[in-house]
Short mmCIF file of C-alpha atoms in Angstrom, two decimals:
data_model
loop_
_atom_site.label_atom_id
_atom_site.label_comp_id
_atom_site.label_asym_id
_atom_site.label_seq_id
_atom_site.Cartn_x
_atom_site.Cartn_y
_atom_site.Cartn_z
CA UNK P 762 -60.38 51.06 1.95
CA UNK P 763 -58.01 49.41 4.49
CA UNK P 764 -60.17 46.50 5.55
CA UNK P 765 -60.57 45.70 1.63
CA UNK P 766 -56.57 45.90 0.94
CA UNK P 767 -56.04 43.73 3.84
CA UNK P 768 -58.69 41.35 2.83
CA UNK P 769 -57.23 41.20 -0.84
CA UNK P 770 -53.57 40.68 0.71
CA UNK P 771 -54.69 37.14 2.56
CA UNK P 772 -57.32 36.35 -0.36
CA UNK P 773 -54.86 36.77 -3.07
CA UNK P 774 -53.15 34.06 -4.78
CA UNK P 775 -49.49 34.09 -3.16
CA UNK P 776 -46.30 35.02 -5.04
CA UNK P 777 -43.61 32.93 -3.98
CA UNK P 778 -41.47 36.04 -4.98
CA UNK P 779 -43.44 38.59 -2.53
CA UNK P 780 -41.87 36.45 0.33
CA UNK P 781 -44.93 38.08 2.26
CA UNK P 782 -44.37 34.93 4.66
CA UNK P 783 -41.73 36.76 6.45
CA UNK P 784 -42.49 38.90 9.18
CA UNK P 785 -40.86 42.30 8.67
CA UNK P 786 -41.88 42.22 4.71
CA UNK P 787 -45.55 41.21 5.61
CA UNK P 788 -45.48 44.40 7.95
CA UNK P 789 -43.92 46.64 5.85
CA UNK P 790 -46.43 45.50 2.87
CA UNK P 791 -49.26 45.98 5.16
CA UNK P 792 -48.12 49.30 6.38
CA UNK P 793 -47.51 50.59 2.73
CA UNK P 794 -51.05 49.94 1.90
CA UNK P 795 -52.53 51.27 5.06
CA UNK P 796 -50.65 54.36 5.15
CA UNK P 797 -50.50 55.12 1.41
CA UNK P 798 -54.34 55.09 0.88
CA UNK P 799 -53.78 57.53 -1.99
CA UNK P 800 -51.82 54.52 -3.74
CA UNK P 801 -53.83 51.78 -2.36
CA UNK P 802 -56.55 51.67 -5.30
CA UNK P 803 -53.93 51.21 -7.89
CA UNK P 804 -51.94 48.46 -5.71
CA UNK P 805 -55.50 46.75 -5.27
CA UNK P 806 -55.87 47.04 -9.00
CA UNK P 807 -52.64 46.00 -10.08
CA UNK P 808 -52.67 42.62 -7.78
CA UNK P 809 -56.13 42.03 -9.24
CA UNK P 810 -55.04 42.05 -12.61
CA UNK P 811 -52.02 39.70 -12.76
CA UNK P 812 -52.73 36.32 -13.49
CA UNK P 813 -51.97 33.36 -10.85
CA UNK P 814 -48.43 33.56 -10.00
CA UNK P 815 -46.94 29.40 -10.38
CA UNK P 816 -44.00 29.26 -7.24
CA UNK P 817 -41.08 28.53 -9.52
CA UNK P 818 -39.10 26.78 -7.13
CA UNK P 819 -41.62 25.41 -3.76
CA UNK P 820 -42.93 22.04 -4.40
CA UNK P 821 -43.06 19.20 -2.18
CA UNK P 822 -39.56 17.82 -3.39
CA UNK P 823 -38.19 21.10 -2.84
CA UNK P 824 -36.37 19.66 0.08
CA UNK P 825 -34.72 17.09 -1.21
CA UNK P 826 -34.09 18.39 -4.79
CA UNK P 827 -33.95 21.99 -6.36
CA UNK P 828 -33.15 23.24 -9.44
CA UNK P 829 -29.52 23.96 -10.03
CA UNK P 830 -28.85 27.95 -10.09
CA UNK P 831 -26.39 28.53 -13.04
CA UNK P 832 -26.29 32.28 -13.02
CA UNK P 833 -24.93 34.75 -10.64
CA UNK P 834 -27.82 37.23 -12.01
CA UNK P 835 -30.90 35.11 -9.93
CA UNK P 836 -31.33 36.67 -6.85
CA UNK P 837 -29.85 40.05 -7.65
CA UNK P 838 -33.30 41.43 -8.57
CA UNK P 839 -35.14 44.26 -6.85
CA UNK P 840 -38.54 45.68 -7.33
CA UNK P 841 -39.01 48.38 -9.44
CA UNK P 842 -35.24 48.57 -10.45
CA UNK P 843 -33.35 47.73 -13.27
CA UNK P 844 -29.55 46.53 -12.13
CA UNK P 845 -26.56 46.79 -14.81
CA UNK P 846 -25.66 43.32 -16.41
CA UNK P 847 -23.14 44.61 -18.95
CA UNK P 848 -22.90 47.46 -20.57
CA UNK P 849 -25.56 45.87 -23.19
CA UNK P 850 -28.29 45.33 -20.87
CA UNK P 851 -30.00 45.19 -17.62
CA UNK P 852 -30.88 42.53 -15.07
CA UNK P 853 -34.63 43.54 -15.11
CA UNK P 854 -37.15 44.58 -12.07
CA UNK P 855 -38.38 41.41 -10.52
CA UNK P 856 -41.91 42.36 -11.55
CA UNK P 857 -40.62 41.43 -14.69
CA UNK P 858 -39.68 37.71 -13.39
CA UNK P 859 -42.90 37.19 -11.16
CA UNK P 860 -45.11 37.81 -13.93
CA UNK P 861 -43.42 35.44 -16.21
CA UNK P 862 -44.39 32.49 -14.10
CA UNK P 863 -48.00 33.36 -14.78
CA UNK P 864 -50.54 30.64 -15.27
CA UNK P 865 -50.72 31.51 -18.81
CA UNK P 866 -47.11 30.45 -19.46
CA UNK P 867 -47.38 27.65 -16.56
CA UNK P 868 -50.62 26.24 -18.38
CA UNK P 869 -48.90 26.06 -21.90
CA UNK P 870 -45.98 24.22 -20.18
CA UNK P 871 -48.60 21.47 -18.50
CA UNK P 872 -50.71 20.99 -21.51
CA UNK P 873 -46.93 20.05 -23.34
CA UNK P 874 -46.59 17.49 -20.41
CA UNK P 875 -49.88 15.83 -20.79
CA UNK P 876 -49.38 15.90 -24.35
CA UNK P 877 -46.40 13.40 -23.87
CA UNK P 878 -44.12 16.02 -25.46
CA UNK P 879 -40.74 17.92 -24.73
CA UNK P 880 -42.05 21.57 -24.10
CA UNK P 881 -39.98 24.00 -26.08
CA UNK P 882 -39.45 27.63 -25.00
CA UNK P 883 -37.88 30.69 -26.61
CA UNK P 884 -36.21 33.07 -24.46
CA UNK P 885 -35.87 36.27 -26.26
CA UNK P 886 -33.57 38.95 -25.24
CA UNK P 887 -31.91 36.06 -22.50
CA UNK P 888 -29.06 38.81 -21.27
CA UNK P 889 -27.73 37.54 -17.83
CA UNK P 890 -30.30 34.37 -18.15
CA UNK P 891 -32.39 35.51 -15.22
CA UNK P 892 -35.32 34.99 -17.13
CA UNK P 893 -33.54 31.77 -18.36
CA UNK P 894 -33.37 30.56 -15.01
CA UNK P 895 -36.77 31.56 -14.23
CA UNK P 896 -38.44 28.94 -17.16
CA UNK P 897 -35.90 26.64 -15.97
CA UNK P 898 -37.25 26.63 -12.59
CA UNK P 899 -40.81 26.56 -14.25
CA UNK P 900 -40.20 23.16 -16.31
CA UNK P 901 -37.81 21.97 -13.18
CA UNK P 902 -41.22 22.06 -10.95
CA UNK P 903 -43.29 20.97 -13.23
CA UNK P 904 -41.28 17.79 -13.81
CA UNK P 905 -41.24 17.76 -17.20
CA UNK P 906 -38.65 17.19 -20.36
CA UNK P 907 -38.30 20.50 -21.63
CA UNK P 908 -36.17 22.86 -24.21
CA UNK P 909 -35.20 26.23 -23.67
CA UNK P 910 -33.64 28.24 -26.67
CA UNK P 911 -31.88 31.23 -25.17
CA UNK P 912 -30.91 33.87 -27.23
CA UNK P 913 -29.28 37.72 -27.23
CA UNK P 914 -27.46 40.03 -30.12
CA UNK P 915 -24.50 40.37 -27.36
CA UNK P 916 -23.12 37.56 -25.05
CA UNK P 917 -21.45 39.81 -22.71
CA UNK P 918 -24.18 39.68 -19.97
CA UNK P 919 -24.42 35.75 -20.58
CA UNK P 920 -20.57 35.70 -20.08
CA UNK P 921 -20.18 37.60 -17.11
CA UNK P 922 -23.19 35.72 -15.00
CA UNK P 923 -23.98 32.26 -16.48
CA UNK P 924 -21.55 29.35 -15.21
CA UNK P 925 -21.19 27.28 -18.15
CA UNK P 926 -20.12 24.50 -16.04
CA UNK P 927 -23.42 24.48 -14.33
CA UNK P 928 -25.51 24.99 -17.06
CA UNK P 929 -28.18 22.29 -17.50
CA UNK P 930 -27.66 20.41 -20.92
CA UNK P 931 -31.61 21.18 -22.00
CA UNK P 932 -30.53 24.81 -22.29
CA UNK P 933 -28.62 26.32 -25.33
CA UNK P 934 -27.69 29.88 -25.93
CA UNK P 935 -27.03 31.80 -29.08
CA UNK P 936 -25.68 35.27 -29.65
CA UNK P 937 -27.83 35.95 -32.18
CA UNK P 938 -30.82 38.49 -32.03
CA UNK P 939 -34.07 37.37 -32.79
CA UNK P 940 -34.51 38.11 -36.21
CA UNK P 941 -31.23 35.90 -37.43
CA UNK P 942 -32.26 33.53 -34.80
CA UNK P 943 -35.02 32.70 -36.97
CA UNK P 944 -33.69 33.19 -40.48
CA UNK P 945 -30.30 31.30 -39.62
CA UNK P 946 -31.32 28.55 -36.76
CA UNK P 947 -35.17 28.23 -36.48
CA UNK P 948 -36.35 28.01 -40.40
CA UNK P 949 -32.55 26.83 -41.60
CA UNK P 950 -32.99 23.61 -39.53
CA UNK P 951 -36.82 23.34 -39.72
CA UNK P 952 -37.13 23.44 -36.24
CA UNK P 953 -40.30 22.72 -34.04
CA UNK P 954 -42.80 25.86 -32.87
CA UNK P 955 -42.34 26.41 -29.62
CA UNK P 956 -45.00 26.18 -26.76
CA UNK P 957 -43.58 29.65 -24.72
CA UNK P 958 -41.53 32.28 -26.29
CA UNK P 959 -40.86 35.34 -23.53
CA UNK P 960 -39.32 38.58 -25.16
CA UNK P 961 -37.15 40.40 -22.74
CA UNK P 962 -37.27 43.76 -24.55
CA UNK P 963 -39.85 46.40 -25.74
CA UNK P 964 -41.38 45.11 -29.31
CA UNK P 965 -43.98 46.69 -31.56
CA UNK P 966 -47.16 44.82 -31.76
CA UNK P 967 -46.69 43.27 -35.09
CA UNK P 968 -43.99 41.74 -34.67
CA UNK P 969 -45.62 40.17 -31.50
CA UNK P 970 -48.14 38.86 -33.60
CA UNK P 971 -45.91 37.77 -36.11
CA UNK P 972 -44.09 35.58 -33.70
CA UNK P 973 -47.09 34.01 -32.27
CA UNK P 974 -48.72 32.97 -35.63
CA UNK P 975 -45.88 31.45 -37.03
CA UNK P 976 -43.83 30.07 -34.17
CA UNK P 977 -46.11 29.11 -31.38
CA UNK P 978 -47.47 25.61 -31.16
CA UNK P 979 -51.19 25.20 -32.80
CA UNK P 980 -53.94 25.97 -29.82
CA UNK P 981 -51.86 25.59 -26.69
CA UNK P 982 -48.29 28.27 -27.46
CA UNK P 983 -48.17 31.61 -25.69
CA UNK P 984 -46.01 34.40 -26.30
CA UNK P 985 -45.42 36.67 -23.66
CA UNK P 986 -43.50 40.07 -24.59
CA UNK P 987 -43.91 43.72 -23.63
CA UNK P 988 -45.40 45.49 -26.32
CA UNK P 989 -45.29 49.17 -26.97
CA UNK P 990 -48.44 51.05 -26.59
CA UNK P 991 -48.17 52.46 -29.73
CA UNK P 992 -46.05 51.27 -32.64
CA UNK P 993 -42.40 52.69 -32.53
CA UNK P 994 -42.85 54.30 -29.17
CA UNK P 995 -40.12 53.19 -27.18
CA UNK P 996 -41.13 54.76 -23.75
CA UNK P 997 -43.36 52.89 -22.38
CA UNK P 998 -44.74 48.87 -23.25
CA UNK P 999 -47.66 47.20 -21.76
CA UNK P 1000 -47.27 43.46 -20.67
CA UNK P 1001 -49.47 41.07 -23.35
CA UNK P 1002 -50.13 37.68 -23.90
CA UNK P 1003 -50.70 36.09 -26.96
CA UNK P 1004 -52.18 33.38 -28.38
CA UNK P 1005 -51.32 31.18 -31.66
CA UNK P 1006 -53.49 33.03 -33.81
CA UNK P 1007 -52.12 36.37 -32.49
CA UNK P 1008 -55.14 37.24 -30.15
CA UNK P 1009 -54.08 39.02 -26.92
CA UNK P 1010 -55.37 36.97 -24.00
CA UNK P 1011 -54.01 39.78 -21.13
CA UNK P 1012 -52.62 42.75 -20.96
CA UNK P 1013 -51.87 44.94 -18.17
CA UNK P 1014 -49.57 48.49 -18.32
CA UNK P 1015 -48.43 48.15 -14.54
CA UNK P 1016 -47.14 45.83 -12.22
CA UNK P 1017 -47.99 47.10 -8.66
CA UNK P 1018 -45.73 50.14 -8.38
CA UNK P 1019 -43.70 49.60 -11.52
CA UNK P 1020 -44.88 51.18 -15.09
CA UNK P 1021 -43.68 48.66 -17.57
CA UNK P 1022 -40.89 49.85 -19.52
CA UNK P 1023 -38.03 47.51 -21.43
CA UNK P 1024 -34.96 48.56 -23.80
CA UNK P 1025 -35.92 48.75 -27.01
CA UNK P 1026 -35.82 46.39 -29.61
CA UNK P 1027 -32.27 46.58 -31.39
CA UNK P 1028 -33.26 45.14 -34.44
CA UNK P 1029 -36.20 48.25 -35.31
CA UNK P 1030 -35.19 50.83 -37.70
CA UNK P 1031 -37.19 53.28 -34.81
CA UNK P 1032 -35.01 52.16 -32.48
CA UNK P 1033 -34.41 55.21 -30.31
CA UNK P 1034 -31.42 55.30 -27.18
CA UNK P 1035 -28.55 54.58 -25.94
CA UNK P 1036 -29.42 50.76 -26.58
CA UNK P 1037 -29.66 51.13 -30.08
CA UNK P 1038 -27.18 50.48 -32.79
CA UNK P 1039 -26.10 54.19 -33.24
CA UNK P 1040 -24.65 53.80 -29.49
CA UNK P 1041 -23.69 49.91 -29.25
CA UNK P 1042 -22.34 48.89 -32.54
CA UNK P 1043 -25.33 46.53 -33.15
CA UNK P 1044 -25.38 45.42 -37.23
CA UNK P 1045 -29.13 44.79 -38.49
CA UNK P 1046 -29.44 41.87 -40.52
CA UNK P 1047 -30.38 43.23 -43.87
#
């Protein structure tokens, strides 16, 4: 098992966010694999299940031009731990932002570029803007025109972390929950479909499939979301990628040592916990 772990470490696609090029971090990672053998099989399985991660900032031009950092929340992420961003939301564990950079998402952006289109991205549950920054970095690296619609029912985390003067012009934030955004903005303005939709809160499978079928670009669009392992069960989610037909292309329950778990969908009538309407004052559209 030790030999297999070491071999996989060097053969697996390198995720920039692992920072395994740093000597001390590389030694710690190897040590964990070697001396915690009871967890080694699960760790190896998680590495193999993850799609290829795109290095969001690194590129041949990275020494001369880097994406603008517009949120103070970016860089505060920690592996396996959430960090409070405001009374209404958290900055998710770093595994979340690594997973957003998967090949499923990057390939959808690439296809928009090849088609000569401006890639459209919906970042639902943008919070402190860390997911927005991650998606922006991907589009920037890809050197393509793109537009990000970032939404959250509460602007508190966004207001406290995002520097508006540094916010690129191709990012627009709406203080709206996803259902109000769809009705009052997307449909009302007859906007185009999205190449990429990312959810940063737990949702039911039926919502994921609905958004995928009706809001994704035909053939090439992809939706990435933490989906409840059972409908209306808000204590455990699995990461899933859907295509425009609502079919699941990829699914994983755990990422490394982190078990996928998010804040619940505040618009759901079955929402449970401190993040829900009875505690935070959210009012659902009726």
